[in-house]
Every structure is written in C-alpha cells, then in structure tokens.
Coordinates of C-alpha atoms in Angstrom, one line a residue:
M1 CA 13.3 50.4 25.1
S2 CA 11.7 49.2 28.4
V3 CA 13.6 49.1 31.6
I4 CA 13.4 45.3 31.7
V5 CA 14.7 44.9 28.1
W6 CA 17.5 47.4 28.7
W7 CA 18.5 45.5 31.9
L8 CA 18.5 42.2 30.0
V9 CA 20.7 43.7 27.3
T10 CA 23.1 44.9 29.9
V11 CA 23.2 41.4 31.5
V12 CA 23.8 39.8 28.2
L13 CA 26.7 42.1 27.4
V14 CA 28.3 41.4 30.8
A15 CA 27.6 37.7 30.4
V16 CA 29.6 37.7 27.2
H17 CA 32.6 38.9 29.1
S18 CA 31.8 36.7 32.1
A19 CA 32.3 33.6 30.0
S20 CA 36.0 34.5 30.2
A21 CA 35.8 36.7 33.3
R22 CA 38.8 36.8 35.5
V23 CA 38.9 36.8 39.2
V24 CA 40.5 39.8 40.9
E25 CA 41.6 38.4 44.3
L26 CA 43.4 40.6 46.8
D27 CA 44.6 40.3 50.4
W28 CA 44.2 43.5 52.3
E29 CA 45.2 44.5 55.9
V30 CA 43.8 47.7 57.5
E31 CA 45.8 49.4 60.1
Y32 CA 46.7 52.9 61.4
K33 CA 49.9 54.6 60.1
F34 CA 51.6 57.8 60.8
W35 CA 51.4 59.9 57.6
W36 CA 51.9 63.4 56.2
P37 CA 48.8 64.0 54.0
D38 CA 49.0 67.8 54.0
C39 CA 52.7 68.3 55.1
K40 CA 51.7 67.9 58.7
E41 CA 52.0 64.6 60.5
G42 CA 48.8 62.8 61.3
I43 CA 47.4 59.3 61.6
V44 CA 45.6 57.6 58.6
M45 CA 43.8 54.4 58.1
A46 CA 46.0 52.6 55.5
I47 CA 45.5 49.4 53.4
N48 CA 48.7 47.3 53.0
G49 CA 50.6 50.4 54.2
Q50 CA 49.2 52.6 51.4
F51 CA 47.2 55.8 51.7
P52 CA 44.9 56.2 49.9
G53 CA 44.3 52.4 49.5
P54 CA 45.2 50.4 46.4
T55 CA 43.2 51.1 43.2
I56 CA 41.1 48.2 42.1
D57 CA 41.1 47.8 38.3
A58 CA 38.5 45.3 36.9
V59 CA 36.3 44.7 33.8
A60 CA 32.5 44.5 34.0
G61 CA 31.7 40.9 34.7
D62 CA 34.8 40.2 36.8
I63 CA 34.5 38.6 40.2
V64 CA 36.2 40.6 42.9
I65 CA 37.4 38.8 46.0
I66 CA 38.9 40.9 48.9
H67 CA 40.2 39.1 52.0
L68 CA 40.1 42.0 54.5
T69 CA 42.0 41.6 57.7
N70 CA 41.4 44.0 60.6
K71 CA 44.7 44.9 62.2
L72 CA 43.3 47.8 64.2
S73 CA 43.7 47.2 67.9
T74 CA 40.4 48.3 69.4
E75 CA 37.7 48.8 66.7
G76 CA 35.8 47.0 64.0
V77 CA 36.0 47.8 60.3
V78 CA 34.0 47.3 57.1
I79 CA 34.4 48.6 53.5
H80 CA 31.6 49.7 51.2
W81 CA 32.0 49.3 47.5
H82 CA 30.5 52.6 46.4
G83 CA 28.5 52.3 43.1
I84 CA 28.6 48.5 43.0
R85 CA 25.0 47.2 43.1
Q86 CA 25.8 43.9 44.7
R87 CA 23.2 41.9 42.8
G88 CA 23.0 38.5 44.4
T89 CA 25.5 39.4 47.2
P90 CA 23.8 42.0 49.4
W91 CA 25.9 40.9 52.4
S92 CA 29.0 42.2 50.6
D93 CA 27.8 45.8 50.5
G94 CA 29.9 46.7 53.5
A95 CA 27.4 48.7 55.6
A96 CA 28.0 48.0 59.3
G97 CA 24.8 47.0 61.1
V98 CA 22.8 46.9 57.9
T99 CA 24.4 44.2 55.8
Q100 CA 27.1 42.8 58.1
C101 CA 28.6 42.8 61.5
P102 CA 31.8 44.9 61.8
I103 CA 35.0 42.8 61.3
N104 CA 36.6 42.4 64.7
P105 CA 40.2 43.2 65.4
G106 CA 42.4 40.3 64.3
E107 CA 39.7 38.7 62.1
T108 CA 39.4 38.4 58.3
F109 CA 36.3 38.7 56.3
T110 CA 36.0 37.9 52.6
Y111 CA 34.1 40.2 50.3
N112 CA 33.1 38.3 47.1
F113 CA 31.0 40.0 44.4
T114 CA 30.6 40.6 40.7
V115 CA 31.2 44.0 39.2
D116 CA 28.2 44.0 37.0
K117 CA 28.6 47.3 35.0
P118 CA 31.4 49.6 34.0
G119 CA 32.1 52.9 35.6
T120 CA 34.2 55.1 37.8
H121 CA 33.7 54.0 41.4
F122 CA 35.5 54.0 44.8
Y123 CA 35.4 52.2 48.1
H124 CA 35.5 53.5 51.6
G125 CA 35.0 52.6 55.3
H126 CA 31.4 52.5 56.5
Y127 CA 31.8 52.1 60.2
G128 CA 31.8 55.1 62.5
M129 CA 33.7 57.9 60.8
Q130 CA 36.5 55.8 59.3
R131 CA 36.1 57.4 55.9
S132 CA 37.2 60.6 57.5
A133 CA 40.3 58.8 58.8
G134 CA 41.4 58.0 55.2
L135 CA 40.0 54.5 54.6
Y136 CA 39.2 54.9 50.9
G137 CA 40.5 54.2 47.4
M138 CA 39.5 54.2 43.7
M139 CA 37.7 51.4 42.0
I140 CA 37.7 51.4 38.2
V141 CA 35.4 49.0 36.3
R142 CA 36.1 49.0 32.6
S143 CA 33.8 48.1 29.7
P144 CA 34.6 45.1 27.6
K145 CA 33.7 47.4 24.7
E146 CA 34.5 51.0 25.7
K147 CA 32.6 53.5 23.5
L148 CA 34.6 56.5 24.6
R149 CA 37.8 57.3 22.6
Y150 CA 40.8 58.8 24.4
D151 CA 44.6 58.5 24.6
G152 CA 45.2 58.1 28.3
E153 CA 43.6 58.5 31.7
F154 CA 44.2 59.7 35.2
N155 CA 42.4 59.1 38.5
L156 CA 41.6 62.0 40.8
L157 CA 40.4 61.0 44.2
L158 CA 39.3 64.0 46.2
S159 CA 39.0 64.2 50.0
D160 CA 39.1 66.6 52.9
W161 CA 41.4 66.3 55.9
W162 CA 41.2 67.3 59.6
H163 CA 44.1 67.5 62.1
Q164 CA 41.6 66.5 64.8
S165 CA 41.3 62.7 65.1
T166 CA 38.1 61.0 64.0
H167 CA 37.6 59.6 67.5
S168 CA 37.8 63.1 68.9
Q169 CA 35.4 64.3 66.1
E170 CA 32.9 61.5 67.0
L171 CA 33.0 62.5 70.7
A172 CA 32.6 66.2 69.8
L173 CA 29.5 65.5 67.6
S174 CA 27.9 63.3 70.3
S175 CA 28.5 65.7 73.1
S176 CA 25.8 67.9 74.8
P177 CA 26.0 70.6 73.7
M178 CA 27.5 69.5 70.4
R179 CA 31.0 70.6 69.5
W180 CA 31.0 71.2 65.7
I181 CA 34.2 69.9 64.0
G182 CA 34.6 73.0 61.8
E183 CA 35.8 73.1 58.3
P184 CA 38.6 70.8 57.1
Q185 CA 42.2 72.0 57.5
S186 CA 43.1 70.8 54.0
L187 CA 41.7 69.4 50.7
L188 CA 43.6 66.4 49.3
I189 CA 44.0 65.2 45.7
N190 CA 45.0 61.5 45.7
G191 CA 45.7 61.8 49.4
R192 CA 48.1 64.8 48.9
G193 CA 47.6 68.4 50.0
Q194 CA 49.4 71.3 51.6
F195 CA 48.2 72.9 54.8
N196 CA 51.0 75.3 55.6
C197 CA 52.2 76.5 52.2
S198 CA 50.9 77.1 48.7
Q199 CA 52.2 75.8 45.4
A200 CA 51.0 79.1 43.8
A201 CA 52.4 81.5 46.3
Y202 CA 54.8 83.0 43.8
L203 CA 51.8 84.2 41.8
S204 CA 50.0 85.8 44.8
N205 CA 50.4 88.9 47.0
E206 CA 48.7 87.2 49.9
G207 CA 51.9 86.5 51.8
K208 CA 51.6 82.7 51.8
R209 CA 54.7 80.6 52.0
Q210 CA 55.8 78.9 48.8
C211 CA 55.8 75.1 49.0
T212 CA 59.0 73.2 48.5
F213 CA 59.1 69.4 48.3
R214 CA 61.7 66.7 48.6
K215 CA 61.6 63.7 46.4
N216 CA 59.6 61.3 48.7
D217 CA 57.4 63.8 50.6
Q218 CA 54.0 62.2 51.1
C219 CA 52.3 65.6 50.6
A220 CA 54.0 66.4 47.3
P221 CA 51.5 66.7 44.5
E222 CA 51.3 64.1 41.7
T223 CA 51.8 65.8 38.4
L224 CA 49.6 64.8 35.4
R225 CA 51.9 64.5 32.4
V226 CA 50.3 64.8 29.1
R227 CA 51.2 65.1 25.4
P228 CA 49.9 67.8 23.1
N229 CA 46.9 67.3 20.8
K230 CA 45.6 64.3 22.8
V231 CA 42.4 63.4 24.7
Y232 CA 42.6 62.3 28.3
R233 CA 40.0 60.8 30.5
L234 CA 39.9 62.2 34.1
R235 CA 38.2 59.8 36.4
I236 CA 37.1 61.9 39.4
A237 CA 35.6 60.7 42.7
S238 CA 34.7 62.7 45.8
T239 CA 35.0 60.8 49.1
T240 CA 34.9 64.0 51.2
A241 CA 33.5 63.8 54.7
L242 CA 32.0 67.3 54.6
A243 CA 33.1 69.5 51.7
S244 CA 31.3 70.0 48.4
L245 CA 33.9 70.8 45.8
N246 CA 34.6 72.4 42.4
L247 CA 37.3 71.3 40.1
A248 CA 38.9 73.2 37.2
V249 CA 41.9 73.0 34.9
E250 CA 43.4 76.3 34.0
G251 CA 43.2 77.0 30.2
H252 CA 41.2 73.8 29.4
K253 CA 37.6 72.8 28.9
L254 CA 36.1 69.7 30.4
E255 CA 33.6 67.5 28.6
V256 CA 31.5 65.5 31.0
V257 CA 30.7 62.0 29.7
E258 CA 30.0 59.8 32.8
A259 CA 28.3 60.3 36.2
D260 CA 28.2 57.7 38.9
G261 CA 29.1 54.9 36.5
N262 CA 26.5 55.8 33.9
Y263 CA 27.1 57.6 30.6
V264 CA 25.5 61.0 30.1
K265 CA 24.8 63.1 27.1
P266 CA 28.2 64.9 26.7
F267 CA 28.4 68.6 27.6
T268 CA 31.3 71.0 27.9
V269 CA 32.1 73.3 30.9
D270 CA 34.9 75.3 32.4
D271 CA 34.6 73.5 35.8
I272 CA 32.6 70.9 37.6
D273 CA 30.9 70.8 40.9
I274 CA 31.2 67.5 42.7
Y275 CA 29.5 66.5 45.9
S276 CA 30.6 63.8 48.4
G277 CA 29.8 60.4 47.0
E278 CA 29.7 61.5 43.3
T279 CA 32.0 60.3 40.5
Y280 CA 32.6 61.7 37.1
S281 CA 34.5 61.1 33.9
V282 CA 35.5 64.1 31.9
L283 CA 37.5 64.3 28.7
L284 CA 40.2 66.9 28.5
R285 CA 41.7 67.9 25.1
T286 CA 45.3 69.1 25.3
H287 CA 46.6 72.0 23.3
S288 CA 49.4 72.1 20.7
F289 CA 51.9 73.8 23.1
P290 CA 54.3 71.1 24.3
T291 CA 56.2 73.1 27.0
K292 CA 53.5 74.6 29.3
K293 CA 52.2 73.8 32.8
H294 CA 48.8 74.5 34.2
F295 CA 47.3 74.4 37.6
I296 CA 44.4 72.1 38.5
S297 CA 42.4 73.6 41.3
V298 CA 39.9 72.0 43.8
G299 CA 38.0 74.4 46.1
V300 CA 35.1 74.4 48.5
R301 CA 31.5 75.0 47.4
G302 CA 28.2 75.0 49.3
R303 CA 29.8 76.0 52.7
K304 CA 31.6 79.2 53.6
P305 CA 35.1 78.1 53.0
N306 CA 37.9 78.3 55.6
T307 CA 40.0 75.8 53.6
T308 CA 42.5 76.8 50.9
Q309 CA 42.3 75.2 47.4
A310 CA 44.0 71.9 46.7
L311 CA 46.3 72.2 43.7
T312 CA 48.2 69.9 41.4
V313 CA 49.8 70.5 38.0
L314 CA 49.0 69.4 34.4
S315 CA 52.4 69.3 32.8
Y316 CA 53.0 69.0 29.0
I317 CA 55.6 66.4 28.3
D318 CA 58.3 68.7 27.1
A319 CA 57.9 71.3 29.9
P320 CA 61.2 71.7 31.8
E321 CA 61.1 70.0 35.2
S322 CA 62.0 73.3 36.9
A323 CA 59.3 75.3 35.1
R324 CA 56.2 76.4 36.9
P325 CA 52.7 77.4 35.7
S326 CA 52.7 81.0 34.4
L327 CA 49.1 81.7 35.3
P328 CA 47.4 81.4 38.6
P329 CA 45.0 78.6 39.5
P330 CA 41.3 78.9 38.5
V331 CA 39.2 80.8 41.0
T332 CA 36.6 78.6 42.7
P333 CA 33.1 80.0 42.1
R334 CA 31.4 81.7 45.0
W335 CA 30.5 79.2 47.7
D336 CA 26.8 80.2 48.0
D337 CA 26.0 80.7 44.3
Y338 CA 23.3 78.0 44.4
N339 CA 21.8 79.0 41.2
R340 CA 25.1 78.1 39.5
S341 CA 25.1 74.8 41.3
I342 CA 21.6 73.9 40.3
S343 CA 22.3 75.0 36.7
F344 CA 25.2 72.5 36.6
S345 CA 23.0 69.7 38.0
N346 CA 20.3 70.5 35.3
K347 CA 22.9 69.9 32.5
F348 CA 22.7 66.1 33.1
F349 CA 20.7 63.9 30.7
A350 CA 21.0 60.2 30.1
A351 CA 23.1 59.2 27.1
K352 CA 21.4 57.7 24.1
G353 CA 20.4 54.1 24.7
Y354 CA 19.4 54.4 28.3
P355 CA 15.8 53.7 29.1
P356 CA 13.5 56.3 30.4
P357 CA 11.9 55.7 33.8
P358 CA 8.5 54.1 34.2
E359 CA 5.8 56.7 33.6
K360 CA 4.2 56.3 37.0
S361 CA 5.2 55.2 40.4
D362 CA 3.5 52.8 42.7
E363 CA 4.6 54.4 46.0
Q364 CA 5.7 57.9 47.0
L365 CA 8.0 58.5 49.9
Y366 CA 8.5 62.0 51.3
L367 CA 11.7 62.4 53.4
L368 CA 11.9 65.7 55.3
N369 CA 15.4 66.5 56.4
T370 CA 15.6 68.4 59.7
Q371 CA 18.0 69.2 62.5
N372 CA 16.6 68.3 66.0
L373 CA 17.4 67.4 69.6
I374 CA 17.4 64.3 71.7
D375 CA 18.0 65.0 75.4
G376 CA 20.1 68.0 74.5
H377 CA 22.1 66.2 71.8
T378 CA 22.0 67.7 68.3
K379 CA 20.8 65.2 65.7
W380 CA 19.7 65.1 62.1
A381 CA 16.4 63.4 61.5
I382 CA 14.2 62.2 58.6
N383 CA 10.5 62.6 59.1
N384 CA 11.3 63.4 62.8
V385 CA 13.2 60.1 63.3
S386 CA 17.0 60.1 63.8
L387 CA 18.6 56.9 62.5
S388 CA 20.3 54.6 65.0
V389 CA 21.5 51.4 63.4
T390 CA 21.0 48.3 65.6
A391 CA 23.7 45.9 66.8
T392 CA 21.9 43.2 64.9
P393 CA 22.4 43.4 61.1
Y394 CA 19.1 44.3 59.5
I395 CA 19.6 41.7 56.7
G396 CA 19.7 38.8 59.3
A397 CA 17.0 40.2 61.6
I398 CA 14.5 40.5 58.7
R399 CA 15.5 37.3 56.8
Y400 CA 15.4 35.1 59.9
G401 CA 12.2 36.7 61.3
L402 CA 13.6 37.9 64.6
N403 CA 10.4 39.7 65.5
T404 CA 11.7 40.6 68.9
L405 CA 13.2 43.5 67.0
S406 CA 10.2 45.7 67.4
Y407 CA 12.7 48.5 66.7
L408 CA 12.5 47.6 63.0
K409 CA 9.4 49.8 62.4
S410 CA 9.0 52.4 59.6
P411 CA 8.8 56.1 60.2
A412 CA 6.1 58.2 58.5
K413 CA 6.0 58.4 54.7
E414 CA 4.1 61.6 54.2
L415 CA 5.1 65.2 54.3
V416 CA 3.5 67.2 57.1
E417 CA 1.5 69.9 55.3
S418 CA 1.8 72.4 58.1
Y419 CA 5.6 72.2 58.5
D420 CA 7.3 75.4 57.6
I421 CA 10.7 74.6 56.0
T422 CA 11.9 78.2 56.1
K423 CA 12.0 78.4 59.9
P424 CA 13.6 76.3 62.8
P425 CA 11.4 73.5 63.9
V426 CA 8.6 74.6 66.3
N427 CA 9.1 71.3 68.3
P428 CA 12.8 70.5 68.0
T429 CA 12.5 67.2 69.9
T430 CA 12.9 64.0 67.9
T431 CA 13.2 60.3 68.6
K432 CA 15.6 57.6 67.3
S433 CA 14.7 54.4 65.4
S434 CA 15.9 52.0 62.8
G435 CA 14.5 54.2 60.0
I436 CA 13.6 51.2 57.9
Y437 CA 11.1 51.2 55.0
K438 CA 10.0 47.9 53.6
F439 CA 8.9 47.6 49.9
P440 CA 7.5 44.8 47.8
M441 CA 9.7 43.5 45.0
G442 CA 9.2 44.9 41.5
I443 CA 7.5 48.2 42.3
V444 CA 8.4 51.7 41.2
V445 CA 9.1 54.1 44.1
D446 CA 9.4 57.8 44.1
V447 CA 11.5 59.5 46.8
I448 CA 11.0 63.2 47.3
L449 CA 13.8 64.6 49.5
Q450 CA 12.7 67.8 51.2
N451 CA 15.2 70.2 52.7
A452 CA 14.5 72.6 55.6
N453 CA 15.9 75.1 58.1
V454 CA 18.3 74.0 60.8
L455 CA 17.8 74.5 64.6
K456 CA 19.0 78.1 64.8
G457 CA 19.2 81.0 62.4
K458 CA 18.2 81.1 58.7
I459 CA 20.3 78.2 57.3
S460 CA 19.7 75.2 55.1
E461 CA 22.6 73.0 54.1
I462 CA 23.4 71.0 51.0
H463 CA 23.0 67.2 51.5
P464 CA 24.3 64.7 48.9
W465 CA 22.2 61.6 49.3
H466 CA 23.5 58.2 48.3
L467 CA 21.6 55.0 47.7
H468 CA 23.2 51.6 48.1
G469 CA 22.3 48.7 45.8
H470 CA 20.6 50.8 43.1
D471 CA 20.9 53.5 40.5
F472 CA 17.9 55.9 40.3
W473 CA 16.6 58.4 37.9
V474 CA 16.9 62.0 39.0
L475 CA 13.5 63.4 38.0
G476 CA 14.1 67.0 39.0
Y477 CA 14.9 69.7 41.5
G478 CA 12.8 72.6 42.9
D479 CA 12.8 75.5 45.3
G480 CA 10.7 75.7 48.4
K481 CA 8.3 73.1 49.7
F482 CA 7.3 70.2 47.3
R483 CA 3.7 70.5 46.1
P484 CA 2.1 67.1 45.5
G485 CA 0.0 67.1 42.3
V486 CA 1.8 70.2 41.0
D487 CA 5.6 69.7 41.0
E488 CA 5.3 66.2 39.5
K489 CA 4.4 68.0 36.3
K490 CA 8.0 69.3 36.2
Y491 CA 9.6 65.9 36.2
N492 CA 11.8 64.9 33.3
L493 CA 10.4 61.5 32.3
K494 CA 12.1 61.5 28.9
N495 CA 15.9 61.3 29.5
P496 CA 16.7 61.8 33.2
P497 CA 20.2 60.7 34.3
L498 CA 20.8 57.6 36.2
R499 CA 22.8 58.3 39.4
N500 CA 23.5 56.7 42.8
T501 CA 24.2 60.0 44.5
V502 CA 22.2 63.3 44.2
A503 CA 22.4 66.7 45.8
L504 CA 19.5 68.2 47.9
Y505 CA 19.9 72.0 47.8
P506 CA 19.1 74.5 50.5
F507 CA 15.4 75.1 51.1
G508 CA 14.5 72.9 48.1
W509 CA 13.5 69.5 47.0
T510 CA 14.9 66.7 44.8
A511 CA 12.9 63.9 43.3
L512 CA 14.2 60.5 42.2
R513 CA 12.6 57.2 41.0
F514 CA 13.9 53.6 41.3
V515 CA 12.6 50.1 40.9
T516 CA 12.8 47.6 43.7
D517 CA 14.6 44.9 41.7
N518 CA 17.5 44.0 43.9
P519 CA 16.7 41.8 47.0
G520 CA 18.5 43.1 50.0
V521 CA 18.6 45.8 52.7
W522 CA 20.0 49.0 51.4
F523 CA 21.3 52.2 53.1
F524 CA 20.0 55.5 51.8
H525 CA 21.7 58.4 53.6
C526 CA 23.4 61.7 53.5
H527 CA 27.0 61.2 52.4
I528 CA 28.3 63.9 54.7
E529 CA 30.1 61.8 57.4
P530 CA 29.1 63.9 60.4
H531 CA 25.4 64.1 59.3
L532 CA 25.2 60.3 59.0
H533 CA 26.9 60.0 62.3
M534 CA 24.2 62.2 63.7
G535 CA 21.3 60.2 62.3
M536 CA 20.7 61.4 58.7
G537 CA 19.7 58.3 56.9
V538 CA 17.1 55.6 56.3
V539 CA 17.2 51.9 55.2
F540 CA 15.2 50.3 52.3
A541 CA 14.4 46.6 52.5
E542 CA 13.1 44.8 49.4
G543 CA 12.7 41.1 48.6
V544 CA 14.7 39.9 51.6
D545 CA 12.5 36.7 51.7
R546 CA 14.0 35.8 48.3
I547 CA 17.5 35.6 49.7
A548 CA 18.3 31.9 50.4
K549 CA 19.1 31.6 54.1
M550 CA 22.1 29.4 53.5
D551 CA 23.6 31.9 51.1
I552 CA 24.2 34.5 53.8
P553 CA 27.7 33.8 55.3
D554 CA 27.8 33.1 59.0
E555 CA 30.5 35.8 59.4
V556 CA 28.0 38.4 58.4
L557 CA 25.8 37.6 61.4
G558 CA 28.1 37.0 64.3
C559 CA 26.8 39.9 66.4
G560 CA 23.6 41.0 68.2
L561 CA 20.6 38.7 68.0
T562 CA 21.7 37.0 64.9
R563 CA 24.8 35.7 66.8
E564 CA 22.4 34.1 69.3
W565 CA 20.3 32.7 66.4
L566 CA 23.4 31.1 64.9
M567 CA 24.4 29.5 68.2
N568 CA 21.0 28.1 68.6
R569 CA 21.1 26.7 65.1
G570 CA 24.4 25.1 65.9
R571 CA 22.9 23.3 68.9
H572 CA 20.3 21.8 66.8

C-alpha cells in the first residue's frame, strides 16, 4: 500500500466518524497554585485549579475547542498538543514564536483543531520552561473501531520535579558561566511523588523513612486497582524536562502495542524505556491471585541518577486496604547501559497495515548536535547555529512576506567531514539564528541526527528529538559518525515504526524520513527542556504559501512585525 493510499484510507475512516463527530469544548484558566507534588510545598502551573491539568478524552475525527485564559500575572503562555498533527490548523500547534504569539496575561486564545487519528497523546506548555513548572496533562484520542482488546485502562503521566523555580532555572541556564540545574529532586506519576520518604522503606535496609499519607495528601500515590485474569491497557506518556525513564511492574510482563499514537508489532518485555516526549500503550495481563499488591517503579536512565524511583501500587481488587506489596520494587537497569537502551529501540516495527516509507528521499539534512559558547554563555547548537526564536511568529513572517526578517535564513545542511565527534569542539564559538529550513511541498526528506562530545570531558548525552506536525519513519540507529553512502544500506525500509519522537544516543546517529505533506511551520527540537532553552532546535517550513491568509487568526499575529502588519492592514 502506497503512502498516499494509506493516508486516504485513514482520512476516509476518520471522515466516517466525522459525519457524527462531536465537539469537545472546554474553558481553561492557567494560573500558579501552591501544591505538594512530592510531599514538599512548591508552586505549580495549574489548569482550572488542577495539577496535572484535566485529561482530554476524544475520538478520532472530533473537533477540540479549548478557550485558554491566561491568569498568570506577568508572563505569556501557550499550550502545545503533543502528537496532534494540526492538519489545516497549523496556528493551533501552540509553539510560541513559531506558530503564534504568547497569550498575554488576562487574555483568552481559542485553540480549534481536529484530532485526526487515534492514540495516546499529551499536552504541555511551550513557552519558556513552563512544562517544567507543571503545565501538562494527558490527551487520549480513541479509535472509532479499536482493534485492541482489553478490559480496562489506566493513564500514567510521568514527569520530573525540581524544588528550584523554573524562573530561577532559566536564569541559571542563561548565566555566564552557566549554572547547571542538576538532577530533579523527584519523579512524579500523575503529578505525585515522594521526596523525603519511600513507600518501600519497610523492604529496605537503607534507612529511608517510610511514607505515611493522609486521605487528601496531594503527594499520595494513585493506586491502580485491577481484577484477576484480565487485560489492562496502560497509556504512558513522558513529559519530563530532563530525565529519561524506565518503567516496570513487579511480577508482570508488558506487551508494547502502541508508540506515539501509532500501532506497532506487539512485543513483550519486563520493562520499558521512555524518553521525554514519547508515549506508549502496553497491555498488562493480571494473574489469578486476587489478594496481592505489586509495586510499579519508575527510575532514571541515560543520566547518572541522583533521584530516587517514583513508586505506585498495582492492587488486586480483593487485597486488604492495609496490605502492602510483599516484594521490593523492580530495580531500574543501570543508567549507562546504552546497549540495552538501543536494543529496546530496535524492537519497534510498524504494525501490519502501515505503509513502508518511500524507497528514496529527495533531500538529506544532516543535523550535528554540539555544545558551544556565545560570549561566554553555554549553548546547544545545530550545525553550529544555536536556535533563538524571533519575537515575530515564523508562520506570519513567511506567509506575509516580511522580508525584513533577514534573520530567517537556513543554517548549513551538510555534515562537516573533518569534525571529530569524539572530542570537544576545536572552535567552541557558535552564533544564534532562526534555525529555519524551508522545503517544497510533497517531497521526501531524510534527517540524520548526529551526536557529538560536549564542551568538556568525554561526554555525549541522550537527546530525544520531537517533530511537530508530522509522524516520521525511524530508519535506523548507529554508533559513531554517520557515513554517507554506507550507513544508508542499514536502513529499515520494510517496516520501520512511525513516531513523532526519537532518541539520539551518545556518540551515535539516528536517521528518520518524512514527507512534506502538511502546510505550516513546524518545530523540530530536543525535548529536554533545558536543552531547547539553550538553543537545541530547528524549524521546518513547508507549503506556507498554501495557507489562506485570511484563515490565520489575528490573535496569532499580535506581536513583533506581524502586529505592525495587522495595524497597517487595518488602516487600509
């Protein structure tokens, strides 16, 4: 089945539901609240007084309308709908400076879009480091004809938490010299964690304090209550700002069936790795024992951990309320066992019925990930350009031909042959720019992400890369420096998985392929919040001339040069 035919079939299936599609319309207010996410008081960004924000539950083909009011006193806000492709509504993608202006304090902006395909998704703030402050929630899009069979489901939204405010973190990262924010104090499951105690202390000799909870404690874990001999779908999303994670359920296997809103060929594992921006569905089959309890553990991978596991409990329905798990939580695999990590990534193949990628690409884009300096400030850069998003939304600047923005020029596309990825950069100096790449509509693009050494020492970090507005085929991973003409032969062109987020491993490369079939301007960036804040991203523009000028809401453009353009249009 060709890509075009498969896409048409998908559209038809959604259209069948759309004939009777409902409208999911919600009024949201964003404001700061005092909260106890990890049994220590802090400040969170809440939606309608909730942390995490409300779960959106829709069916593919539904129209989602969110009236978002900014009740913050001194800062703008936007929300990105992670995994929703925004076909026909690129201005609702929620990327500040790229697809819209930030929503000013006291103002309301309406997001209006169609959820075009089923899957496990989430939403989060995309302005400054507001995701780190807790602006996030789950978004479930159901299939009109779900092919998976299960008896119940649970949502697990995973995040990390700092006691240092995000404003302080932003200042620290922007200082010269940079002040690194360190590892998170806690990991949270559905916004709940424990910093100063452990649920499993009674099973350990480490001297930790045993957690005790009162009925309405905001940090008390949410128990997953199950019946014996049943199948449950766990919908898992990671909105972490920094941590790569591993999740396991003591005494139970996990069958992976969905990744980033796309079905995959099922496979069974003891635990899963999940990077920031990724989502999964796994099927868990319960045992015949009706009275047991089991720990669910979430621990740090990919970075030397200084953060204890997050825990919650899988409780069989007849287990006494006072009972506790009899076995300790699963041990998180060693943080730097990258072979294990890559082995897990290589288990993913597209489910039957998904189209293979086009056999060849029309353009190849090599993106070298490096750590650099600008006037003593530590930055992340792509092809020696550190991203600095303009005050004028790209979508308006390009669509209205505001050519005064000479800033909108593309960085290099080729990999420098002489660059040694195993050593710190010889010339650490970089520049800042808009990081924009413009593509014609309807072409096939290969992106080769290349990792490298940081500024000092012998270190290369994991970077989960997320593409807005698209799914892409993950063609393969490799160690060392990518070899054009050689490593392409390793690509999986038969049944690679479709994803919207993919890991780039230390000192290695990751190759992906997508089709420019969605007019708009789309962020492509490392999903680690501090890395994006320090410039680790680019922007893809495609078919912007096909967007009708009058379709773009004025509220999207009320800042920078597009604001001036709107005022001049009004005078005429």
